[in-house]
Tab-separated table of C-alpha atoms and ligand atoms in Angstrom:
chain	number	residue	atom	x	y	z
N	22	UNK	CA	-6.925	-30.962	-44.082
N	23	UNK	CA	-3.311	-30.244	-43.156
N	24	UNK	CA	-0.620	-32.198	-44.975
N	25	UNK	CA	1.198	-34.703	-42.781
N	26	UNK	CA	4.867	-34.170	-42.019
N	27	UNK	CA	7.386	-36.521	-40.385
N	28	UNK	CA	10.836	-35.932	-38.949
N	29	UNK	CA	13.067	-37.321	-36.219
N	30	UNK	CA	16.356	-37.086	-34.382
N	31	UNK	CA	18.516	-39.785	-32.860
N	32	UNK	CA	18.841	-39.885	-29.065
N	33	UNK	CA	22.586	-40.233	-29.354
N	34	UNK	CA	23.755	-37.783	-26.726
N	35	UNK	CA	23.804	-34.038	-26.583
N	36	UNK	CA	21.594	-32.127	-29.010
N	37	UNK	CA	23.651	-29.330	-30.542
N	38	UNK	CA	23.110	-26.000	-32.251
N	39	UNK	CA	23.263	-27.733	-35.639
N	40	UNK	CA	20.265	-29.885	-34.662
N	41	UNK	CA	18.522	-26.828	-33.254
N	42	UNK	CA	19.006	-24.513	-36.253
N	43	UNK	CA	18.802	-27.223	-38.908
N	44	UNK	CA	15.827	-29.137	-37.517
N	45	UNK	CA	14.110	-28.346	-34.216
N	46	UNK	CA	13.657	-24.589	-34.697
N	47	UNK	CA	12.149	-25.341	-38.081
N	48	UNK	CA	9.865	-28.024	-36.632
N	49	UNK	CA	8.388	-25.473	-34.235
N	50	UNK	CA	7.540	-23.074	-37.065
N	51	UNK	CA	5.863	-25.848	-39.087
N	52	UNK	CA	3.328	-26.842	-36.427
N	53	UNK	CA	0.666	-24.360	-37.560
N	54	UNK	CA	0.823	-25.398	-41.201
N	55	UNK	CA	1.229	-29.176	-41.051
N	56	UNK	CA	0.088	-32.175	-39.054
N	57	UNK	CA	3.454	-32.807	-37.453
N	58	UNK	CA	4.873	-36.123	-36.282
N	59	UNK	CA	8.210	-35.841	-34.498
N	60	UNK	CA	9.959	-39.053	-33.583
N	61	UNK	CA	12.877	-39.946	-31.335
N	62	UNK	CA	14.521	-42.549	-33.522
N	63	UNK	CA	16.213	-44.873	-31.032
N	64	UNK	CA	16.509	-47.809	-33.457
N	65	UNK	CA	18.651	-45.580	-35.672
N	66	UNK	CA	20.834	-44.629	-32.703
N	67	UNK	CA	21.873	-48.255	-32.108
N	68	UNK	CA	23.461	-48.548	-35.572
N	69	UNK	CA	26.558	-46.869	-34.083
N	70	UNK	CA	28.485	-47.980	-31.011
N	71	UNK	CA	26.741	-46.391	-28.033
N	72	UNK	CA	26.637	-46.361	-24.241
N	73	UNK	CA	23.766	-48.639	-23.213
N	74	UNK	CA	23.648	-47.161	-19.696
N	75	UNK	CA	23.015	-43.677	-21.161
N	76	UNK	CA	20.329	-44.573	-23.709
N	77	UNK	CA	17.287	-44.013	-21.457
N	78	UNK	CA	18.605	-40.637	-20.325
N	79	UNK	CA	19.423	-39.662	-23.914
N	80	UNK	CA	15.860	-40.506	-24.958
N	81	UNK	CA	14.394	-38.449	-22.122
N	82	UNK	CA	16.721	-35.543	-22.814
N	83	UNK	CA	15.800	-35.549	-26.509
N	84	UNK	CA	12.109	-35.389	-25.605
N	85	UNK	CA	12.675	-32.554	-23.144
N	86	UNK	CA	14.789	-30.586	-25.613
N	87	UNK	CA	12.006	-30.887	-28.210
N	88	UNK	CA	9.508	-29.528	-25.683
N	89	UNK	CA	11.836	-26.878	-24.233
N	90	UNK	CA	12.488	-25.572	-27.753
N	91	UNK	CA	8.757	-25.053	-28.281
N	92	UNK	CA	7.288	-28.261	-29.680
N	93	UNK	CA	3.943	-28.620	-27.975
N	94	UNK	CA	3.111	-32.323	-27.469
N	95	UNK	CA	-0.590	-31.412	-27.641
N	96	UNK	CA	-0.194	-29.794	-31.067
N	97	UNK	CA	2.315	-32.227	-32.565
N	98	UNK	CA	2.783	-35.940	-31.954
N	99	UNK	CA	6.059	-36.775	-30.232
N	100	UNK	CA	6.865	-40.434	-29.743
N	101	UNK	CA	9.600	-43.039	-29.459
N	102	UNK	CA	10.286	-45.137	-32.554
N	103	UNK	CA	10.697	-48.432	-30.640
N	104	UNK	CA	7.239	-47.954	-29.069
N	105	UNK	CA	5.767	-48.653	-32.520
N	106	UNK	CA	7.165	-51.991	-33.796
N	107	UNK	CA	5.534	-51.461	-37.195
N	108	UNK	CA	8.564	-49.289	-38.131
N	109	UNK	CA	10.887	-52.285	-38.245
N	110	UNK	CA	8.213	-54.521	-39.761
N	111	UNK	CA	7.718	-52.151	-42.685
N	112	UNK	CA	11.499	-51.719	-43.008
N	113	UNK	CA	11.840	-55.473	-43.547
N	114	UNK	CA	9.229	-55.392	-46.280
N	115	UNK	CA	10.950	-52.413	-47.907
N	116	UNK	CA	14.220	-54.385	-47.796
N	117	UNK	CA	12.637	-56.771	-50.262
N	118	UNK	CA	11.829	-54.047	-52.816
N	119	UNK	CA	15.032	-52.004	-52.449
N	120	UNK	CA	17.859	-52.737	-54.900
N	121	UNK	CA	21.303	-53.002	-53.297
N	122	UNK	CA	22.622	-50.453	-55.785
N	123	UNK	CA	20.291	-47.798	-54.407
N	124	UNK	CA	21.679	-48.254	-50.888
N	125	UNK	CA	25.284	-48.434	-52.063
N	126	UNK	CA	24.967	-44.928	-53.487
N	127	UNK	CA	24.060	-43.301	-50.160
N	128	UNK	CA	26.798	-40.833	-49.291
N	129	UNK	CA	25.961	-40.656	-45.594
N	130	UNK	CA	26.560	-44.399	-45.238
N	131	UNK	CA	29.966	-44.031	-46.875
N	132	UNK	CA	30.863	-41.147	-44.523
N	133	UNK	CA	29.653	-42.963	-41.400
N	134	UNK	CA	31.372	-46.198	-42.408
N	135	UNK	CA	34.644	-44.267	-42.691
N	136	UNK	CA	34.114	-42.684	-39.251
N	137	UNK	CA	33.143	-46.004	-37.569
N	138	UNK	CA	35.526	-48.463	-39.172
N	139	UNK	CA	35.321	-50.800	-36.172
N	140	UNK	CA	31.537	-51.135	-36.387
N	141	UNK	CA	30.264	-51.071	-39.971
N	142	UNK	CA	27.141	-53.144	-39.404
N	143	UNK	CA	24.238	-54.122	-41.649
N	144	UNK	CA	21.938	-51.763	-39.728
N	145	UNK	CA	24.141	-48.799	-40.657
N	146	UNK	CA	23.989	-49.821	-44.303
N	147	UNK	CA	20.233	-50.406	-44.110
N	148	UNK	CA	19.566	-47.176	-42.203
N	149	UNK	CA	17.887	-45.403	-45.164
N	150	UNK	CA	15.377	-48.263	-45.499
N	151	UNK	CA	14.304	-47.879	-41.871
N	152	UNK	CA	14.130	-44.142	-42.447
N	153	UNK	CA	11.880	-44.705	-45.476
N	154	UNK	CA	9.671	-46.919	-43.290
N	155	UNK	CA	9.546	-44.214	-40.577
N	156	UNK	CA	8.201	-41.707	-43.069
N	157	UNK	CA	5.944	-43.917	-45.171
N	158	UNK	CA	4.366	-45.755	-42.220
N	159	UNK	CA	2.440	-42.517	-41.652
N	160	UNK	CA	2.112	-41.709	-45.361
N	161	UNK	CA	3.804	-38.402	-44.623
N	162	UNK	CA	3.867	-36.057	-47.600
N	163	UNK	CA	6.532	-33.672	-46.320
N	164	UNK	CA	9.874	-34.256	-44.620
N	165	UNK	CA	11.716	-31.231	-43.182
N	166	UNK	CA	15.420	-31.853	-43.687
N	167	UNK	CA	18.855	-30.325	-43.831
N	168	UNK	CA	20.868	-30.408	-47.058
N	169	UNK	CA	22.591	-33.693	-46.133
N	170	UNK	CA	19.270	-35.528	-45.813
N	171	UNK	CA	17.829	-34.612	-49.218
N	172	UNK	CA	19.315	-37.793	-50.723
N	173	UNK	CA	17.484	-39.847	-48.079
N	174	UNK	CA	14.145	-38.290	-49.007
N	175	UNK	CA	14.871	-39.058	-52.682
N	176	UNK	CA	15.620	-42.629	-51.583
N	177	UNK	CA	12.286	-42.770	-49.730
N	178	UNK	CA	10.504	-41.611	-52.893
N	179	UNK	CA	12.237	-44.396	-54.846
N	180	UNK	CA	11.177	-47.007	-52.283
N	181	UNK	CA	7.560	-45.757	-52.311
N	182	UNK	CA	7.523	-45.879	-56.123
N	183	UNK	CA	8.991	-49.394	-56.206
N	184	UNK	CA	6.474	-50.710	-53.683
N	185	UNK	CA	3.559	-49.010	-55.486
N	186	UNK	CA	4.672	-50.409	-58.866
N	187	UNK	CA	5.025	-53.946	-57.527
N	188	UNK	CA	2.004	-54.199	-55.250
N	189	UNK	CA	-0.331	-51.324	-56.077
N	190	UNK	CA	-0.561	-47.756	-54.816
N	191	UNK	CA	-0.134	-47.521	-51.079
N	192	UNK	CA	2.327	-44.715	-50.437
N	193	UNK	CA	2.721	-41.050	-51.389
N	194	UNK	CA	6.110	-39.873	-52.655
N	195	UNK	CA	7.116	-37.440	-49.904
N	196	UNK	CA	8.842	-34.153	-50.626
N	197	UNK	CA	11.850	-32.657	-48.848
N	198	UNK	CA	11.184	-29.373	-47.105
N	199	UNK	CA	14.547	-27.650	-46.707
N	200	UNK	CA	15.021	-25.937	-43.367
N	201	UNK	CA	15.819	-22.198	-43.196
N	202	UNK	CA	19.354	-23.196	-42.189
N	203	UNK	CA	19.940	-26.280	-44.345
N	204	UNK	CA	23.582	-26.754	-43.325
N	205	UNK	CA	25.194	-25.698	-40.049
N	206	UNK	CA	28.972	-25.991	-39.904
N	207	UNK	CA	30.820	-26.939	-36.749
N	208	UNK	CA	33.536	-25.131	-34.816
N	209	UNK	CA	36.133	-26.307	-37.344
N	210	UNK	CA	34.326	-24.143	-39.908
N	211	UNK	CA	34.366	-26.838	-42.594
N	212	UNK	CA	32.423	-29.967	-41.598
N	213	UNK	CA	28.801	-30.190	-40.600
N	214	UNK	CA	28.306	-29.655	-36.868
N	215	UNK	CA	28.137	-33.132	-35.358
N	216	UNK	CA	28.877	-35.081	-32.226
N	217	UNK	CA	31.046	-37.573	-34.062
N	218	UNK	CA	33.267	-34.740	-35.354
N	219	UNK	CA	33.388	-33.220	-31.825
N	220	UNK	CA	32.893	-29.780	-33.375
N	221	UNK	CA	29.618	-28.847	-31.721
N	222	UNK	CA	28.057	-26.573	-29.102
N	223	UNK	CA	25.297	-28.248	-27.090
N	224	UNK	CA	21.935	-26.466	-26.867
N	225	UNK	CA	22.176	-27.028	-23.110
N	226	UNK	CA	25.748	-25.760	-22.725
N	227	UNK	CA	26.357	-23.434	-19.780
N	228	UNK	CA	27.183	-19.825	-20.786
N	229	UNK	CA	30.875	-20.141	-19.980
N	230	UNK	CA	31.092	-23.353	-22.022
N	231	UNK	CA	29.602	-21.514	-25.008
N	232	UNK	CA	32.257	-18.793	-24.631
N	233	UNK	CA	35.063	-21.352	-24.334
N	234	UNK	CA	33.810	-23.401	-27.305
N	235	UNK	CA	33.507	-20.368	-29.576
N	236	UNK	CA	36.956	-19.176	-28.537
N	237	UNK	CA	38.370	-22.261	-30.286
N	238	UNK	CA	36.249	-21.840	-33.445
N	239	UNK	CA	37.940	-21.373	-36.812
N	240	UNK	CA	37.200	-18.008	-38.476
N	241	UNK	CA	38.329	-16.539	-41.807
N	242	UNK	CA	41.606	-18.463	-42.194
N	243	UNK	CA	43.120	-15.643	-44.257
N	244	UNK	CA	42.777	-13.209	-41.363
N	245	UNK	CA	46.088	-13.886	-39.652
N	246	UNK	CA	46.410	-10.734	-37.509
N	247	UNK	CA	43.972	-8.420	-35.705
N	248	UNK	CA	44.937	-5.654	-38.183
N	249	UNK	CA	44.040	-7.787	-41.258
N	250	UNK	CA	40.620	-7.083	-42.732
N	251	UNK	CA	38.430	-10.213	-42.710
N	252	UNK	CA	35.786	-11.651	-44.992
N	253	UNK	CA	32.603	-12.513	-43.077
N	254	UNK	CA	31.226	-14.406	-46.072
N	255	UNK	CA	33.746	-17.223	-45.492
N	256	UNK	CA	33.525	-17.198	-41.695
N	257	UNK	CA	31.290	-19.628	-39.814
N	258	UNK	CA	31.113	-17.272	-36.835
N	259	UNK	CA	29.405	-14.755	-39.080
N	260	UNK	CA	27.001	-17.450	-40.333
N	261	UNK	CA	26.061	-18.149	-36.722
N	262	UNK	CA	25.620	-14.411	-36.107
N	263	UNK	CA	22.924	-14.516	-38.794
N	264	UNK	CA	20.971	-16.987	-36.639
N	265	UNK	CA	21.473	-15.424	-33.210
N	266	UNK	CA	22.275	-11.723	-33.557
N	267	UNK	CA	20.111	-8.687	-34.318
N	268	UNK	CA	20.055	-7.109	-37.786
N	269	UNK	CA	21.964	-4.158	-36.380
N	270	UNK	CA	24.703	-6.377	-34.929
N	271	UNK	CA	24.984	-8.373	-38.150
N	272	UNK	CA	25.515	-5.167	-40.141
N	273	UNK	CA	27.999	-3.937	-37.513
N	274	UNK	CA	30.052	-7.169	-37.606
N	275	UNK	CA	29.945	-7.283	-41.407
N	276	UNK	CA	31.251	-3.718	-41.747
N	277	UNK	CA	33.778	-3.816	-38.920
N	278	UNK	CA	35.192	-7.207	-39.946
N	279	UNK	CA	35.886	-5.991	-43.497
N	280	UNK	CA	37.735	-2.928	-42.172
N	281	UNK	CA	39.509	-4.694	-39.272
N	282	UNK	CA	37.456	-2.506	-36.921
N	283	UNK	CA	36.586	-5.549	-34.815
N	284	UNK	CA	38.788	-8.467	-33.834
N	285	UNK	CA	37.659	-12.085	-33.899
N	286	UNK	CA	37.821	-12.369	-30.095
N	287	UNK	CA	35.300	-9.550	-29.620
N	288	UNK	CA	33.172	-10.793	-32.506
N	289	UNK	CA	32.964	-14.231	-30.882
N	290	UNK	CA	32.084	-12.679	-27.507
N	291	UNK	CA	29.106	-10.876	-29.046
N	292	UNK	CA	27.964	-14.120	-30.634
N	293	UNK	CA	28.426	-16.163	-27.440
N	294	UNK	CA	26.400	-13.619	-25.458
N	295	UNK	CA	23.611	-13.732	-28.036
N	296	UNK	CA	23.576	-17.544	-28.126
N	297	UNK	CA	23.368	-17.587	-24.328
N	298	UNK	CA	20.515	-15.068	-24.284
N	299	UNK	CA	18.641	-17.078	-26.913
N	300	UNK	CA	19.204	-20.465	-25.268
N	301	UNK	CA	18.677	-19.423	-21.631
N	302	UNK	CA	14.883	-19.924	-21.549
N	303	UNK	CA	15.310	-23.259	-23.355
N	304	UNK	CA	17.904	-24.407	-20.816
N	305	UNK	CA	15.719	-23.224	-17.928
N	306	UNK	CA	12.653	-25.011	-19.244
N	307	UNK	CA	14.660	-28.189	-19.841
N	308	UNK	CA	16.019	-28.100	-16.258
N	309	UNK	CA	12.550	-27.531	-14.807
N	310	UNK	CA	11.315	-30.785	-16.435
N	311	UNK	CA	14.505	-32.865	-16.182
N	312	UNK	CA	13.529	-34.900	-13.109
N	313	UNK	CA	9.824	-35.203	-13.847
N	314	UNK	CA	9.932	-38.798	-15.027
N	315	UNK	CA	6.151	-39.190	-14.713
N	316	UNK	CA	5.608	-36.328	-17.139
N	317	UNK	CA	8.194	-37.733	-19.552
N	318	UNK	CA	6.585	-41.177	-19.414
N	319	UNK	CA	3.107	-39.722	-19.908
N	320	UNK	CA	4.135	-37.684	-22.985
N	321	UNK	CA	5.815	-40.673	-24.641
N	322	UNK	CA	2.902	-42.989	-23.813
N	323	UNK	CA	0.347	-40.499	-25.155
N	324	UNK	CA	2.372	-39.987	-28.340
N	325	UNK	CA	2.646	-43.732	-28.983
N	326	UNK	CA	-1.060	-44.258	-28.287
N	327	UNK	CA	-2.006	-41.478	-30.700
N	328	UNK	CA	0.218	-42.724	-33.515
N	329	UNK	CA	-0.222	-46.519	-33.309
N	330	UNK	CA	-3.630	-46.668	-35.076
N	331	UNK	CA	-2.108	-45.028	-38.172
N	332	UNK	CA	0.795	-47.496	-38.134
N	333	UNK	CA	-1.552	-50.465	-37.708
N	334	UNK	CA	-3.814	-49.311	-40.555
N	335	UNK	CA	-0.857	-48.897	-42.907
N	336	UNK	CA	0.508	-52.340	-42.051
N	337	UNK	CA	-2.908	-53.960	-42.532
N	338	UNK	CA	-3.065	-52.381	-45.994
N	339	UNK	CA	0.531	-53.425	-46.781
N	340	UNK	CA	-0.028	-57.033	-45.679
N	341	UNK	CA	-3.166	-57.137	-47.769
N	342	UNK	CA	-1.301	-55.902	-50.843
N	343	UNK	CA	1.445	-58.483	-50.220
N	344	UNK	CA	-1.157	-61.250	-50.091
N	345	UNK	CA	-0.323	-62.229	-46.520
N	346	UNK	CA	-3.629	-61.316	-44.870
N	347	UNK	CA	-5.369	-64.224	-43.189
N	348	UNK	CA	-8.783	-65.234	-44.577
N	349	UNK	CA	-10.491	-64.372	-41.278
N	350	UNK	CA	-9.218	-60.822	-41.730
N	351	UNK	CA	-6.496	-61.002	-39.060
U	14	LIG	FE1	34.733	-13.950	-38.546
U	14	LIG	FE2	33.986	-12.075	-36.863
U	14	LIG	FE3	36.570	-12.624	-37.209
U	14	LIG	FE4	35.209	-11.425	-39.122
U	14	LIG	S1	35.621	-10.579	-37.091
U	14	LIG	S2	36.614	-13.131	-39.390
U	14	LIG	S3	33.170	-12.383	-38.902
U	14	LIG	S4	35.030	-13.971	-36.331
């Protein structure tokens, strides 16, 4: 029996290289080892101000990026969170076992609240509870995450423990599975790559856009002139080379940067070319499916159909433990 694994991404616009390296690429490699459930978490996406007219397209694009990157919907389950209402039902129940203090400690909430001062809503605060419900609804044992999500998996473990202590064992305490690239910095070279920070490169960016974006990226800030030797260890461009360039090129950049043998403009060009070569088949596959709305609908419907029985079974067990099952078994 394979262990069950759950993860998800918000359909909140363009999926970027940080999502790709930190999550999706890792998801693909986990499909042989685990029973994988990959969700498009639309109820999480509405906790921030968003463009209603774009939501359906964002959902479809997220699905197609998953598939274009190599997630096989036959081998893994891909589905839309709002197609399975048990997520929000279980989140409400978890609200009643979660101490406020536990939520108040969540650093991601504090960061997002600072970034979205005009819309600090209860859903944003309660986000980790819905995330715990997403994972525990399927009794997932493993959660592949980036560094910034480890606290949320710890939170999920706390919620599972609290529920089990109060009502009897129902949930496993899932473990975080750190991705190979647990933190991907953005073009500013200091914050995590994200849409809200506008420091990202989209996985679907056209080649010239990749070149233009990288041209603006911050490198080793101590390398002021072309003739100054640089330090690749503190340069985010070099970190990205590690993900997209060959061993030979990585060694070349490392050596030539330290001796000022290569300038940052040329170094970025090599990286941009390698990103474009790597992403080209993904972009092509995405474009070939983009207008096939029947296919998109069929994949989402099949995913929801496959996953709903697990969600229903968990909720029947939870209601029973809470003492709210009807006598006729309904
Ligand atoms: Fe960074 Fe490359 Fe410039 Fe060195 S040469 S500082 S690795 S961009």
